[in-house]
mmCIF file of C-alpha atoms in Angstrom:
data_model
loop_
_atom_site.group_PDB
_atom_site.id
_atom_site.type_symbol
_atom_site.label_atom_id
_atom_site.label_comp_id
_atom_site.label_asym_id
_atom_site.label_seq_id
_atom_site.Cartn_x
_atom_site.Cartn_y
_atom_site.Cartn_z
ATOM 1 C CA MET A 76 81.505 91.282 118.040
ATOM 2 C CA ARG A 77 84.790 92.319 116.724
ATOM 3 C CA ARG A 78 85.145 93.382 113.056
ATOM 4 C CA ARG A 79 87.127 91.128 111.007
ATOM 5 C CA ILE A 80 89.323 92.738 108.553
ATOM 6 C CA SER A 81 91.409 91.704 105.638
ATOM 7 C CA LEU A 82 94.149 94.213 105.128
ATOM 8 C CA LEU A 83 95.614 94.821 101.631
ATOM 9 C CA GLY A 84 98.591 96.502 101.660
ATOM 10 C CA SER A 85 99.536 95.544 105.139
ATOM 11 C CA THR A 86 103.520 96.665 105.249
ATOM 12 C CA GLY A 87 102.413 100.319 103.795
ATOM 13 C CA SER A 88 101.793 103.550 105.742
ATOM 14 C CA ILE A 89 98.404 103.265 106.080
ATOM 15 C CA GLY A 90 98.537 99.380 106.714
ATOM 16 C CA VAL A 91 100.879 99.980 109.569
ATOM 17 C CA ASN A 92 98.590 102.438 110.921
ATOM 18 C CA VAL A 93 95.429 100.057 110.685
ATOM 19 C CA LEU A 94 97.614 97.155 112.478
ATOM 20 C CA ASP A 95 98.510 99.971 115.104
ATOM 21 C CA ILE A 96 94.573 100.656 115.592
ATOM 22 C CA VAL A 97 93.809 97.016 115.369
ATOM 23 C CA ARG A 98 96.356 96.411 118.362
ATOM 24 C CA ARG A 99 95.139 99.353 120.194
ATOM 25 C CA PHE A 100 91.757 97.767 120.320
ATOM 26 C CA PRO A 101 92.018 93.976 120.446
ATOM 27 C CA ASP A 102 88.396 93.758 121.939
ATOM 28 C CA ARG A 103 86.859 95.506 118.660
ATOM 29 C CA PHE A 104 88.916 94.298 115.638
ATOM 30 C CA LYS A 105 90.499 91.037 114.609
ATOM 31 C CA ILE A 106 92.488 90.722 111.311
ATOM 32 C CA VAL A 107 91.589 87.745 109.091
ATOM 33 C CA GLY A 108 93.692 88.324 106.154
ATOM 34 C CA LEU A 109 96.890 90.181 105.169
ATOM 35 C CA ALA A 110 98.045 91.222 101.903
ATOM 36 C CA ALA A 111 101.714 93.060 101.247
ATOM 37 C CA GLY A 112 103.763 93.569 98.594
ATOM 38 C CA CYS A 113 107.524 92.315 98.737
ATOM 39 C CA ASN A 114 108.711 93.189 102.484
ATOM 40 C CA VAL A 115 109.054 89.407 103.562
ATOM 41 C CA GLU A 116 110.357 90.289 106.863
ATOM 42 C CA SER A 117 107.462 93.023 107.758
ATOM 43 C CA LEU A 118 105.014 90.753 106.560
ATOM 44 C CA ALA A 119 106.472 87.604 108.478
ATOM 45 C CA ALA A 120 106.407 89.656 111.838
ATOM 46 C CA GLN A 121 102.840 90.621 111.139
ATOM 47 C CA ILE A 122 101.919 86.917 110.514
ATOM 48 C CA LEU A 123 103.087 85.966 113.961
ATOM 49 C CA GLU A 124 101.280 88.717 115.436
ATOM 50 C CA PHE A 125 97.704 89.015 114.319
ATOM 51 C CA SER A 126 97.497 85.146 112.820
ATOM 52 C CA PRO A 127 95.620 85.727 109.928
ATOM 53 C CA GLU A 128 93.767 83.076 107.985
ATOM 54 C CA SER A 129 94.895 83.941 104.602
ATOM 55 C CA ILE A 130 97.942 85.829 103.373
ATOM 56 C CA SER A 131 99.336 87.282 100.171
ATOM 57 C CA ILE A 132 102.453 88.236 99.069
ATOM 58 C CA CYS A 133 103.933 89.759 95.563
ATOM 59 C CA ASP A 134 105.165 86.493 93.504
ATOM 60 C CA GLU A 135 105.645 83.104 94.140
ATOM 61 C CA ARG A 136 109.587 83.572 94.655
ATOM 62 C CA HIS A 137 108.671 85.580 97.589
ATOM 63 C CA ALA A 138 106.101 83.643 98.656
ATOM 64 C CA LYS A 139 108.741 80.886 99.299
ATOM 65 C CA LEU A 140 110.830 83.138 101.176
ATOM 66 C CA LEU A 141 107.964 83.736 103.377
ATOM 67 C CA GLN A 142 107.403 80.399 104.118
ATOM 68 C CA ASP A 143 110.957 79.907 104.966
ATOM 69 C CA ARG A 144 110.735 82.188 107.816
ATOM 70 C CA LEU A 145 107.128 81.151 109.216
ATOM 71 C CA PRO A 146 106.244 77.540 110.665
ATOM 72 C CA SER A 147 104.629 75.119 108.349
ATOM 73 C CA VAL A 148 101.554 75.822 109.988
ATOM 74 C CA TRP A 149 101.192 78.806 107.846
ATOM 75 C CA HIS A 150 102.393 77.356 104.427
ATOM 76 C CA ASN A 151 99.180 76.318 103.022
ATOM 77 C CA ARG A 152 97.516 79.796 103.666
ATOM 78 C CA ILE A 153 99.689 81.958 101.443
ATOM 79 C CA PHE A 154 98.830 83.244 98.222
ATOM 80 C CA TRP A 155 100.756 85.207 96.010
ATOM 81 C CA GLY A 156 100.023 87.923 93.077
ATOM 82 C CA ASP A 157 96.987 89.593 91.974
ATOM 83 C CA GLU A 158 95.033 86.073 92.514
ATOM 84 C CA GLY A 159 96.095 86.336 96.032
ATOM 85 C CA ASN A 160 95.508 89.578 96.662
ATOM 86 C CA GLN A 161 91.589 88.663 95.457
ATOM 87 C CA ILE A 162 91.505 85.718 97.703
ATOM 88 C CA VAL A 163 92.487 87.955 100.710
ATOM 89 C CA ALA A 164 90.301 90.673 99.884
ATOM 90 C CA ALA A 165 86.987 88.362 99.239
ATOM 91 C CA HIS A 166 88.244 86.159 102.444
ATOM 92 C CA GLU A 167 85.055 84.488 103.674
ATOM 93 C CA THR A 168 85.163 85.254 107.555
ATOM 94 C CA ALA A 169 86.000 88.997 106.678
ATOM 95 C CA ASP A 170 83.395 91.507 107.671
ATOM 96 C CA MET A 171 85.502 94.512 106.063
ATOM 97 C CA THR A 172 88.334 94.718 103.937
ATOM 98 C CA VAL A 173 90.605 97.600 103.994
ATOM 99 C CA SER A 174 92.129 98.396 100.721
ATOM 100 C CA ALA A 175 95.562 100.222 100.958
ATOM 101 C CA ILE A 176 97.766 98.911 98.278
ATOM 102 C CA VAL A 177 99.257 101.324 96.503
ATOM 103 C CA GLY A 178 98.341 102.166 92.972
ATOM 104 C CA ALA A 179 96.241 100.486 89.913
ATOM 105 C CA ALA A 180 97.104 97.178 91.831
ATOM 106 C CA GLY A 181 94.387 97.788 94.173
ATOM 107 C CA LEU A 182 91.360 98.006 91.643
ATOM 108 C CA LYS A 183 90.949 94.165 91.234
ATOM 109 C CA PRO A 184 91.044 93.209 94.913
ATOM 110 C CA THR A 185 88.750 96.015 95.807
ATOM 111 C CA LEU A 186 86.211 94.775 93.475
ATOM 112 C CA ALA A 187 86.549 91.307 94.784
ATOM 113 C CA ALA A 188 85.943 92.270 97.794
ATOM 114 C CA ILE A 189 82.691 94.182 96.901
ATOM 115 C CA MET A 190 81.276 91.345 95.074
ATOM 116 C CA ALA A 191 82.010 89.079 98.047
ATOM 117 C CA GLY A 192 79.797 91.468 100.149
ATOM 118 C CA LYS A 193 82.528 92.971 102.205
ATOM 119 C CA ASP A 194 82.174 96.773 103.406
ATOM 120 C CA VAL A 195 85.386 98.530 102.061
ATOM 121 C CA GLY A 196 87.663 100.724 103.556
ATOM 122 C CA LEU A 197 88.942 102.809 100.826
ATOM 123 C CA ALA A 198 92.604 104.093 101.066
ATOM 124 C CA ASN A 199 93.163 102.833 97.397
ATOM 125 C CA LYS A 200 92.234 105.975 95.404
ATOM 126 C CA GLU A 201 93.233 104.655 92.314
ATOM 127 C CA THR A 202 90.425 102.340 92.544
ATOM 128 C CA LEU A 203 87.832 104.996 92.061
ATOM 129 C CA VAL A 204 90.385 106.996 89.569
ATOM 130 C CA MET A 205 90.554 104.091 87.213
ATOM 131 C CA ALA A 206 86.815 102.626 87.517
ATOM 132 C CA GLY A 207 84.613 104.841 89.527
ATOM 133 C CA ARG A 208 81.487 104.175 87.670
ATOM 134 C CA ILE A 209 82.238 100.284 87.560
ATOM 135 C CA VAL A 210 82.842 100.090 91.313
ATOM 136 C CA MET A 211 80.475 102.192 92.666
ATOM 137 C CA ASP A 212 77.769 100.315 90.631
ATOM 138 C CA ALA A 213 78.999 97.493 92.306
ATOM 139 C CA VAL A 214 78.814 98.790 95.565
ATOM 140 C CA ALA A 215 75.074 99.753 95.007
ATOM 141 C CA ALA A 216 74.302 96.207 93.675
ATOM 142 C CA GLN A 217 75.860 94.356 96.606
ATOM 143 C CA GLY A 218 74.431 96.785 98.998
ATOM 144 C CA VAL A 219 77.696 97.223 100.997
ATOM 145 C CA ARG A 220 79.325 100.584 102.468
ATOM 146 C CA MET A 221 82.469 101.993 101.033
ATOM 147 C CA LEU A 222 84.022 103.811 103.861
ATOM 148 C CA PRO A 223 86.774 106.329 103.144
ATOM 149 C CA VAL A 224 90.160 106.338 104.785
ATOM 150 C CA ASP A 225 91.625 109.269 103.555
ATOM 151 C CA SER A 226 91.724 112.350 105.645
ATOM 152 C CA GLU A 227 89.937 114.554 103.047
ATOM 153 C CA HIS A 228 87.499 111.980 101.756
ATOM 154 C CA SER A 229 86.580 111.120 105.615
ATOM 155 C CA ALA A 230 86.203 114.792 106.054
ATOM 156 C CA ILE A 231 83.777 115.015 103.463
ATOM 157 C CA PHE A 232 81.878 112.111 104.664
ATOM 158 C CA GLN A 233 81.488 113.410 107.941
ATOM 159 C CA ALA A 234 80.624 117.031 106.967
ATOM 160 C CA LEU A 235 77.969 115.492 104.679
ATOM 161 C CA GLN A 236 76.102 113.997 107.522
ATOM 162 C CA ALA A 237 74.949 117.604 108.690
ATOM 163 C CA GLY A 238 72.595 117.967 105.674
ATOM 164 C CA ARG A 239 70.904 116.192 102.701
ATOM 165 C CA ARG A 240 73.224 115.144 99.534
ATOM 166 C CA GLU A 241 70.402 116.887 97.423
ATOM 167 C CA ASP A 242 71.334 120.459 99.355
ATOM 168 C CA VAL A 243 75.012 120.058 99.051
ATOM 169 C CA LYS A 244 76.223 123.229 96.475
ATOM 170 C CA LYS A 245 80.200 122.418 96.520
ATOM 171 C CA ILE A 246 82.825 120.084 98.252
ATOM 172 C CA ILE A 247 85.856 121.553 98.842
ATOM 173 C CA LEU A 248 89.373 119.218 99.137
ATOM 174 C CA THR A 249 91.933 120.848 101.135
ATOM 175 C CA ALA A 250 95.868 120.569 100.189
ATOM 176 C CA SER A 251 98.788 121.250 101.915
ATOM 177 C CA GLY A 252 100.293 122.717 99.306
ATOM 178 C CA GLY A 253 103.201 119.550 100.015
ATOM 179 C CA PRO A 254 107.043 120.684 99.991
ATOM 180 C CA PHE A 255 107.097 123.252 97.053
ATOM 181 C CA ARG A 256 104.291 125.468 97.769
ATOM 182 C CA GLY A 257 105.584 128.990 96.415
ATOM 183 C CA LYS A 258 108.072 127.544 94.014
ATOM 184 C CA THR A 259 108.049 128.703 90.485
ATOM 185 C CA PRO A 260 108.198 126.329 87.270
ATOM 186 C CA GLU A 261 111.805 127.414 87.049
ATOM 187 C CA GLN A 262 112.768 126.410 90.513
ATOM 188 C CA LEU A 263 110.917 123.284 90.576
ATOM 189 C CA GLN A 264 113.367 122.115 87.411
ATOM 190 C CA ARG A 265 115.962 122.173 89.921
ATOM 191 C CA VAL A 266 114.413 119.905 92.841
ATOM 192 C CA THR A 267 115.762 116.801 93.992
ATOM 193 C CA MET A 268 114.028 113.255 95.126
ATOM 194 C CA GLU A 269 115.184 114.107 98.812
ATOM 195 C CA ASP A 270 113.123 117.316 98.607
ATOM 196 C CA ALA A 271 109.945 115.830 96.888
ATOM 197 C CA LEU A 272 109.969 112.945 99.696
ATOM 198 C CA ASN A 273 110.236 115.708 102.485
ATOM 199 C CA HIS A 274 106.407 116.482 103.366
ATOM 200 C CA PRO A 275 106.459 119.155 105.755
ATOM 201 C CA LYS A 276 103.007 117.871 107.319
ATOM 202 C CA TRP A 277 102.504 114.000 106.556
ATOM 203 C CA LYS A 278 104.565 110.709 106.772
ATOM 204 C CA MET A 279 103.863 108.913 103.864
ATOM 205 C CA GLY A 280 105.008 106.096 101.333
ATOM 206 C CA ARG A 281 107.454 107.090 98.494
ATOM 207 C CA LYS A 282 105.126 107.343 95.815
ATOM 208 C CA ILE A 283 102.203 109.158 97.411
ATOM 209 C CA SER A 284 104.844 111.868 98.819
ATOM 210 C CA ILE A 285 105.940 112.663 95.178
ATOM 211 C CA ASP A 286 102.313 112.711 94.278
ATOM 212 C CA SER A 287 101.491 115.437 96.852
ATOM 213 C CA ALA A 288 104.799 117.348 95.860
ATOM 214 C CA THR A 289 103.227 117.456 91.848
ATOM 215 C CA LEU A 290 99.703 117.776 93.409
ATOM 216 C CA MET A 291 98.994 114.892 91.354
ATOM 217 C CA ASN A 292 97.591 113.327 94.568
ATOM 218 C CA LYS A 293 94.809 116.277 94.941
ATOM 219 C CA GLY A 294 94.134 115.532 91.246
ATOM 220 C CA LEU A 295 93.221 111.912 91.888
ATOM 221 C CA GLU A 296 91.312 112.771 94.775
ATOM 222 C CA VAL A 297 89.257 114.943 92.869
ATOM 223 C CA ILE A 298 88.342 112.127 90.719
ATOM 224 C CA GLU A 299 87.811 109.606 93.729
ATOM 225 C CA ALA A 300 85.461 112.489 95.366
ATOM 226 C CA LYS A 301 83.109 112.695 92.233
ATOM 227 C CA TRP A 302 82.599 108.864 92.463
ATOM 228 C CA LEU A 303 82.481 108.511 96.225
ATOM 229 C CA PHE A 304 79.852 111.276 96.793
ATOM 230 C CA GLY A 305 78.350 111.562 93.291
ATOM 231 C CA THR A 306 79.293 115.435 93.164
ATOM 232 C CA PRO A 307 79.350 116.741 89.699
ATOM 233 C CA VAL A 308 82.962 117.951 88.433
ATOM 234 C CA ASP A 309 82.000 121.429 88.579
ATOM 235 C CA ASP A 310 80.892 121.488 92.150
ATOM 236 C CA ILE A 311 84.374 119.942 93.368
ATOM 237 C CA GLU A 312 87.157 122.932 94.568
ATOM 238 C CA VAL A 313 90.493 122.462 95.668
ATOM 239 C CA LEU A 314 91.809 124.930 98.119
ATOM 240 C CA VAL A 315 95.732 125.187 99.487
ATOM 241 C CA HIS A 316 95.771 124.988 103.304
ATOM 242 C CA PRO A 317 99.225 124.599 104.875
ATOM 243 C CA GLN A 318 98.198 123.733 108.420
ATOM 244 C CA SER A 319 96.432 120.611 107.332
ATOM 245 C CA ILE A 320 94.077 121.469 110.326
ATOM 246 C CA VAL A 321 90.746 122.032 108.309
ATOM 247 C CA HIS A 322 90.510 118.348 106.025
ATOM 248 C CA SER A 323 88.184 119.244 103.631
ATOM 249 C CA LEU A 324 84.866 121.536 103.844
ATOM 250 C CA VAL A 325 81.261 120.991 102.289
ATOM 251 C CA GLU A 326 79.274 124.280 101.200
ATOM 252 C CA PHE A 327 75.214 123.770 101.231
ATOM 253 C CA GLN A 328 72.545 125.429 99.489
ATOM 254 C CA ASP A 329 71.893 127.865 102.232
ATOM 255 C CA GLY A 330 75.598 128.973 102.422
ATOM 256 C CA SER A 331 76.300 126.965 105.616
ATOM 257 C CA VAL A 332 79.796 125.798 105.271
ATOM 258 C CA ILE A 333 80.401 122.546 107.491
ATOM 259 C CA ALA A 334 84.350 121.599 108.117
ATOM 260 C CA GLN A 335 85.921 118.569 109.545
ATOM 261 C CA LEU A 336 89.014 119.740 111.591
ATOM 262 C CA GLY A 337 91.887 117.839 113.523
ATOM 263 C CA ILE A 338 95.521 117.335 114.081
ATOM 264 C CA PRO A 339 97.209 115.766 111.317
ATOM 265 C CA ASP A 340 97.297 111.986 112.073
ATOM 266 C CA MET A 341 95.862 109.432 110.156
ATOM 267 C CA ARG A 342 94.725 107.305 112.784
ATOM 268 C CA ILE A 343 92.020 109.449 113.167
ATOM 269 C CA PRO A 344 90.154 108.711 109.800
ATOM 270 C CA ILE A 345 91.714 105.124 109.503
ATOM 271 C CA THR A 346 89.633 104.430 113.169
ATOM 272 C CA TYR A 347 86.605 106.182 111.875
ATOM 273 C CA ALA A 348 86.416 104.140 109.141
ATOM 274 C CA LEU A 349 86.951 101.039 110.762
ATOM 275 C CA SER A 350 84.494 101.614 113.578
ATOM 276 C CA TYR A 351 81.875 103.367 111.809
ATOM 277 C CA PRO A 352 79.449 104.536 112.894
ATOM 278 C CA GLU A 353 81.080 104.699 116.168
ATOM 279 C CA ARG A 354 84.026 106.828 117.212
ATOM 280 C CA LEU A 355 86.539 105.333 119.640
ATOM 281 C CA ALA A 356 88.926 107.170 121.977
ATOM 282 C CA LEU A 357 92.356 107.473 120.674
ATOM 283 C CA PRO A 358 95.546 108.581 122.628
ATOM 284 C CA LEU A 359 96.220 111.574 120.299
ATOM 285 C CA PRO A 360 96.564 115.197 121.684
ATOM 286 C CA SER A 361 93.402 117.323 121.288
ATOM 287 C CA LEU A 362 93.308 120.214 118.559
ATOM 288 C CA ASN A 363 94.296 123.261 120.406
ATOM 289 C CA LEU A 364 92.875 126.124 118.076
ATOM 290 C CA ALA A 365 94.434 128.730 119.954
ATOM 291 C CA GLU A 366 97.910 126.987 119.603
ATOM 292 C CA CYS A 367 97.085 126.972 115.711
ATOM 293 C CA ALA A 368 96.900 130.899 115.550
ATOM 294 C CA ARG A 369 95.773 131.027 111.891
ATOM 295 C CA LEU A 370 94.266 129.063 109.677
ATOM 296 C CA ASP A 371 95.190 130.251 105.673
ATOM 297 C CA PHE A 372 93.612 129.056 102.376
ATOM 298 C CA TYR A 373 94.717 129.761 99.220
ATOM 299 C CA GLN A 374 94.198 129.099 95.453
ATOM 300 C CA PRO A 375 96.066 126.404 93.721
ATOM 301 C CA ASP A 376 99.071 127.782 91.701
ATOM 302 C CA ARG A 377 98.295 125.807 88.608
ATOM 303 C CA ARG A 378 101.059 127.259 86.716
ATOM 304 C CA SER A 379 103.558 125.601 89.007
ATOM 305 C CA PHE A 380 101.493 122.673 89.490
ATOM 306 C CA PRO A 381 99.587 121.474 86.454
ATOM 307 C CA ALA A 382 99.102 118.130 87.246
ATOM 308 C CA LEU A 383 95.737 119.642 89.404
ATOM 309 C CA ASP A 384 94.345 120.580 85.850
ATOM 310 C CA LEU A 385 95.178 117.504 84.245
ATOM 311 C CA ALA A 386 93.026 115.641 86.558
ATOM 312 C CA PHE A 387 89.982 117.786 86.072
ATOM 313 C CA ASP A 388 90.591 117.029 82.640
ATOM 314 C CA ALA A 389 90.337 113.821 82.788
ATOM 315 C CA LEU A 390 87.490 113.782 84.448
ATOM 316 C CA ARG A 391 85.517 115.817 82.228
ATOM 317 C CA SER A 392 86.844 114.028 79.406
ATOM 318 C CA GLY A 393 85.465 110.559 81.009
ATOM 319 C CA GLY A 394 86.007 107.230 79.272
ATOM 320 C CA VAL A 395 89.369 105.761 80.235
ATOM 321 C CA GLN A 396 91.354 108.956 80.385
ATOM 322 C CA PRO A 397 91.345 108.930 84.357
ATOM 323 C CA ALA A 398 92.811 105.614 84.276
ATOM 324 C CA VAL A 399 95.647 106.537 81.599
ATOM 325 C CA LEU A 400 96.202 109.454 83.596
ATOM 326 C CA ASN A 401 96.724 107.292 86.642
ATOM 327 C CA ALA A 402 98.912 104.506 84.851
ATOM 328 C CA ALA A 403 101.368 107.538 83.252
ATOM 329 C CA ASN A 404 101.691 109.097 86.471
ATOM 330 C CA GLU A 405 102.607 105.839 88.257
ATOM 331 C CA ILE A 406 105.359 105.164 85.637
ATOM 332 C CA ALA A 407 106.562 108.498 85.609
ATOM 333 C CA VAL A 408 106.934 108.684 89.556
ATOM 334 C CA GLU A 409 108.815 105.541 89.359
ATOM 335 C CA ALA A 410 111.198 106.896 86.780
ATOM 336 C CA PHE A 411 111.610 110.004 89.321
ATOM 337 C CA LEU A 412 112.371 107.936 91.799
ATOM 338 C CA GLN A 413 114.798 105.861 90.020
ATOM 339 C CA ASP A 414 116.708 109.420 89.097
ATOM 340 C CA ARG A 415 115.784 108.832 85.449
ATOM 341 C CA ILE A 416 113.883 111.979 84.897
ATOM 342 C CA ASP A 417 113.826 115.279 86.542
ATOM 343 C CA PHE A 418 110.883 116.418 88.747
ATOM 344 C CA THR A 419 108.684 118.318 86.059
ATOM 345 C CA SER A 420 109.211 115.851 83.559
ATOM 346 C CA ILE A 421 106.295 113.521 85.705
ATOM 347 C CA VAL A 422 103.543 115.828 84.432
ATOM 348 C CA ASP A 423 104.788 116.261 81.174
ATOM 349 C CA ILE A 424 104.956 112.398 80.711
ATOM 350 C CA VAL A 425 101.429 112.041 82.134
ATOM 351 C CA SER A 426 100.225 114.947 79.615
ATOM 352 C CA SER A 427 101.832 113.466 76.617
ATOM 353 C CA THR A 428 100.385 110.186 77.231
ATOM 354 C CA MET A 429 97.004 111.473 77.795
ATOM 355 C CA ASP A 430 97.241 113.166 74.496
ATOM 356 C CA ARG A 431 98.085 110.496 72.746
ATOM 357 C CA MET A 432 95.315 107.603 73.942
ATOM 358 C CA GLN A 433 91.516 108.263 73.550
ATOM 359 C CA GLY A 434 88.306 106.276 73.342
ATOM 360 C CA GLY A 435 87.373 103.562 75.514
ATOM 361 C CA SER A 436 84.121 103.376 77.790
ATOM 362 C CA GLU A 437 84.476 104.017 81.524
ATOM 363 C CA GLU A 438 81.684 101.209 81.988
ATOM 364 C CA ASN A 439 83.919 98.082 80.284
ATOM 365 C CA LEU A 440 86.540 96.701 82.536
ATOM 366 C CA GLU A 441 88.350 95.405 79.878
ATOM 367 C CA ASP A 442 88.835 98.747 77.851
ATOM 368 C CA ILE A 443 90.038 100.081 81.412
ATOM 369 C CA LEU A 444 92.579 97.541 81.986
ATOM 370 C CA GLU A 445 93.382 97.613 78.283
ATOM 371 C CA ALA A 446 94.260 101.686 78.523
ATOM 372 C CA ASP A 447 96.182 100.865 81.761
ATOM 373 C CA VAL A 448 98.438 98.700 79.844
ATOM 374 C CA GLU A 449 99.056 100.753 76.839
ATOM 375 C CA ALA A 450 99.602 103.930 78.769
ATOM 376 C CA ARG A 451 102.138 102.338 80.666
ATOM 377 C CA ARG A 452 103.903 101.467 77.667
ATOM 378 C CA ARG A 453 103.824 104.641 76.308
ATOM 379 C CA ALA A 454 104.716 106.457 79.294
ATOM 380 C CA SER A 455 107.652 104.213 79.974
ATOM 381 C CA VAL A 456 108.828 104.793 76.247
ATOM 382 C CA LEU A 457 108.536 108.767 77.060
ATOM 383 C CA SER A 458 110.237 108.209 80.267
ATOM 384 C CA GLY A 459 112.978 106.916 78.463
ATOM 385 C CA LEU A 460 113.372 109.682 75.883
ATOM 386 C CA ALA A 461 113.095 112.574 78.527
ATOM 387 C CA VAL A 462 116.537 114.425 79.252
ATOM 388 C CA ARG A 463 117.475 115.568 82.510
ATOM 389 C CA ARG A 464 117.754 119.293 82.673
#
């Protein structure tokens, strides 16, 4: 039987790659739900190609624009907003929901999918950053699988299969270092948006590209890894690996270190999540270690990239601090992309917002959502006050 998939974030970079895999393996996968942002043209084309049973777009106005582009048979299948995303996520015929919405908007629909008994392919790291305990408790209660789509977490997931969880000593997340590896804090004050979006290894969306440039993306992945694998924060390490060949590693108590290697192509971890536990033959070049020549690893420069320590601090503090970190970062990154603040102000705004917000329980979804709203408000004020250098 084909695995029936609801895809959240279908017009983003992960979503487009998921659809490429579905297109290549029509006997294995079928799209039954599509949810996207406000890209009407791309979503309309996807609908006509994949014939989903339920559809969601950003708001009612864009839903009407989408209807205008489609035959009337589709009109009663179109929903919108947060509620629409949840409808698609929990679509009754889906076996699996791929959560690839960018940012905090992915939390509620991912939870909706879990509560509806769907396996989840998780590309939306903010879901676990904001509400890791709540989400993983729901996964356990519903008896569903949470399969990582990010290359680093997929690598850890695969490496963990080499031994028992109780024998794990440490997990090691690798980071490419982004476009600014080796730059000083003073040099970073002068980088441009175009510089920050120019990632040396991965082709990603705008928001995640900026997060990679600040190393905030790696910080969010540390928090995600804690919840996804049940790993204590002090047993998680980050190393910079510029070649992006070793996607992450696991060290066991006996000293064995198991790594997952591969060319830097997101279709590999996406396909593994979709087909797990099988592996499908992909039309990609093999990794040629002789051509790699060398594999380098470095400690992160925490002076130039303090976002990583902010994430570790938020994880150790617990409560709603990870949600505050994430919300403030989303606002600050958007301000940078709108050319309202400079690059180094992103982390300054996140840090200041975290300092101003304490309290709240990681076990209370209402506390988390309220902290998300308040952190966005405070970060917006700080973004307005920031002066470009």
